[in-house]
PDB file of C-alpha atoms in Angstrom:
ATOM      1  CA  UNK A   1     125.799  79.844  67.591  1.00  0.00           C
ATOM      2  CA  UNK A   2     123.111  82.372  66.630  1.00  0.00           C
ATOM      3  CA  UNK A   3     121.039  81.329  69.605  1.00  0.00           C
ATOM      4  CA  UNK A   4     123.874  82.177  72.003  1.00  0.00           C
ATOM      5  CA  UNK A   5     124.234  85.611  70.482  1.00  0.00           C
ATOM      6  CA  UNK A   6     120.522  86.309  70.687  1.00  0.00           C
ATOM      7  CA  UNK A   7     120.378  85.139  74.354  1.00  0.00           C
ATOM      8  CA  UNK A   8     123.420  87.285  75.193  1.00  0.00           C
ATOM      9  CA  UNK A   9     121.766  90.314  73.533  1.00  0.00           C
ATOM     10  CA  UNK A  10     118.478  89.679  75.394  1.00  0.00           C
ATOM     11  CA  UNK A  11     120.414  89.228  78.680  1.00  0.00           C
ATOM     12  CA  UNK A  12     122.252  92.529  78.172  1.00  0.00           C
ATOM     13  CA  UNK A  13     119.005  94.373  77.465  1.00  0.00           C
ATOM     14  CA  UNK A  14     117.417  92.865  80.545  1.00  0.00           C
ATOM     15  CA  UNK A  15     120.454  93.819  82.661  1.00  0.00           C
ATOM     16  CA  UNK A  16     120.194  97.444  81.480  1.00  0.00           C
ATOM     17  CA  UNK A  17     116.481  97.561  82.122  1.00  0.00           C
ATOM     18  CA  UNK A  18     116.886  96.099  85.621  1.00  0.00           C
ATOM     19  CA  UNK A  19     119.618  98.676  86.362  1.00  0.00           C
ATOM     20  CA  UNK A  20     117.431 101.591  85.251  1.00  0.00           C
ATOM     21  CA  UNK A  21     114.466 100.245  87.271  1.00  0.00           C
ATOM     22  CA  UNK A  22     116.599  99.813  90.396  1.00  0.00           C
ATOM     23  CA  UNK A  23     118.094 103.271  90.033  1.00  0.00           C
ATOM     24  CA  UNK A  24     114.636 104.858  89.922  1.00  0.00           C
ATOM     25  CA  UNK A  25     113.252 102.759  92.731  1.00  0.00           C
ATOM     26  CA  UNK A  26     116.197 103.586  94.957  1.00  0.00           C
ATOM     27  CA  UNK A  27     115.622 107.310  94.324  1.00  0.00           C
ATOM     28  CA  UNK A  28     111.917 106.934  95.105  1.00  0.00           C
ATOM     29  CA  UNK A  29     112.646 104.970  98.287  1.00  0.00           C
ATOM     30  CA  UNK A  30     115.137 107.556  99.532  1.00  0.00           C
ATOM     31  CA  UNK A  31     112.746 110.388  98.717  1.00  0.00           C
ATOM     32  CA  UNK A  32     109.922 108.611 100.610  1.00  0.00           C
ATOM     33  CA  UNK A  33     112.056 107.952 103.696  1.00  0.00           C
ATOM     34  CA  UNK A  34     113.328 111.541 103.807  1.00  0.00           C
ATOM     35  CA  UNK A  35     109.773 112.912 103.532  1.00  0.00           C
ATOM     36  CA  UNK A  36     108.431 110.678 106.336  1.00  0.00           C
ATOM     37  CA  UNK A  37     111.355 111.371 108.567  1.00  0.00           C
ATOM     38  CA  UNK A  38     110.986 115.135 108.015  1.00  0.00           C
ATOM     39  CA  UNK A  39     107.302 114.934 108.806  1.00  0.00           C
ATOM     40  CA  UNK A  40     108.095 113.139 112.091  1.00  0.00           C
ATOM     41  CA  UNK A  41     110.879 115.623 112.915  1.00  0.00           C
ATOM     42  CA  UNK A  42     108.457 118.526 112.456  1.00  0.00           C
ATOM     43  CA  UNK A  43     105.910 116.727 114.598  1.00  0.00           C
ATOM     44  CA  UNK A  44     108.123 115.617 117.503  1.00  0.00           C
ATOM     45  CA  UNK A  45     111.201 117.892 117.520  1.00  0.00           C
ATOM     46  CA  UNK A  46     109.727 121.224 116.495  1.00  0.00           C
ATOM     47  CA  UNK A  47     106.329 120.487 118.054  1.00  0.00           C
ATOM     48  CA  UNK A  48     104.418 121.594 114.921  1.00  0.00           C
ATOM     49  CA  UNK A  49     101.042 119.882 115.250  1.00  0.00           C
ATOM     50  CA  UNK A  50     100.655 118.479 111.737  1.00  0.00           C
ATOM     51  CA  UNK A  51      98.250 115.574 112.015  1.00  0.00           C
ATOM     52  CA  UNK A  52      99.801 112.224 111.174  1.00  0.00           C
ATOM     53  CA  UNK A  53      97.217 110.332 109.198  1.00  0.00           C
ATOM     54  CA  UNK A  54      97.052 108.374 105.973  1.00  0.00           C
ATOM     55  CA  UNK A  55      96.771 111.530 103.866  1.00  0.00           C
ATOM     56  CA  UNK A  56      99.771 113.289 105.312  1.00  0.00           C
ATOM     57  CA  UNK A  57     101.867 110.121 105.277  1.00  0.00           C
ATOM     58  CA  UNK A  58     100.943 109.483 101.618  1.00  0.00           C
ATOM     59  CA  UNK A  59     101.852 113.060 100.631  1.00  0.00           C
ATOM     60  CA  UNK A  60     105.142 112.849 102.546  1.00  0.00           C
ATOM     61  CA  UNK A  61     106.010 109.462 101.033  1.00  0.00           C
ATOM     62  CA  UNK A  62     105.073 110.341  97.436  1.00  0.00           C
ATOM     63  CA  UNK A  63     106.402 113.869  97.191  1.00  0.00           C
ATOM     64  CA  UNK A  64     109.150 113.911  99.873  1.00  0.00           C
ATOM     65  CA  UNK A  65     110.511 117.308 100.977  1.00  0.00           C
ATOM     66  CA  UNK A  66     108.197 119.380  98.698  1.00  0.00           C
ATOM     67  CA  UNK A  67     105.219 117.424  99.971  1.00  0.00           C
ATOM     68  CA  UNK A  68     106.139 118.109 103.622  1.00  0.00           C
ATOM     69  CA  UNK A  69     106.697 121.776 102.780  1.00  0.00           C
ATOM     70  CA  UNK A  70     103.232 121.946 101.244  1.00  0.00           C
ATOM     71  CA  UNK A  71     101.752 120.275 104.302  1.00  0.00           C
ATOM     72  CA  UNK A  72     103.556 122.764 106.509  1.00  0.00           C
ATOM     73  CA  UNK A  73     102.221 125.722 104.488  1.00  0.00           C
ATOM     74  CA  UNK A  74      98.730 124.271 104.564  1.00  0.00           C
ATOM     75  CA  UNK A  75      98.965 123.750 108.349  1.00  0.00           C
ATOM     76  CA  UNK A  76     100.266 127.240 108.997  1.00  0.00           C
ATOM     77  CA  UNK A  77      97.534 128.680 106.797  1.00  0.00           C
ATOM     78  CA  UNK A  78      94.918 126.882 108.824  1.00  0.00           C
ATOM     79  CA  UNK A  79      93.760 124.704 105.913  1.00  0.00           C
ATOM     80  CA  UNK A  80      95.058 121.401 107.336  1.00  0.00           C
ATOM     81  CA  UNK A  81      93.336 120.370 110.598  1.00  0.00           C
TER      82      UNK A  81
END
């Protein structure tokens, strides 16, 4: 009987941890997709010539909208070739 209670407790803790992990990963995935899509919109719709390379994609994927905004400021300031 005690084993069942312990297993149920461990299962509940694992369920909570998986929920928290999934919630954070979903937020990170959405942030990454929005950043990359915004970078492509700036490139192809507004014809702003921000180079698409591994650095800019990584910044857009990791930081999302603020990262793309930083890339735009760097490009307009002439610091991003």
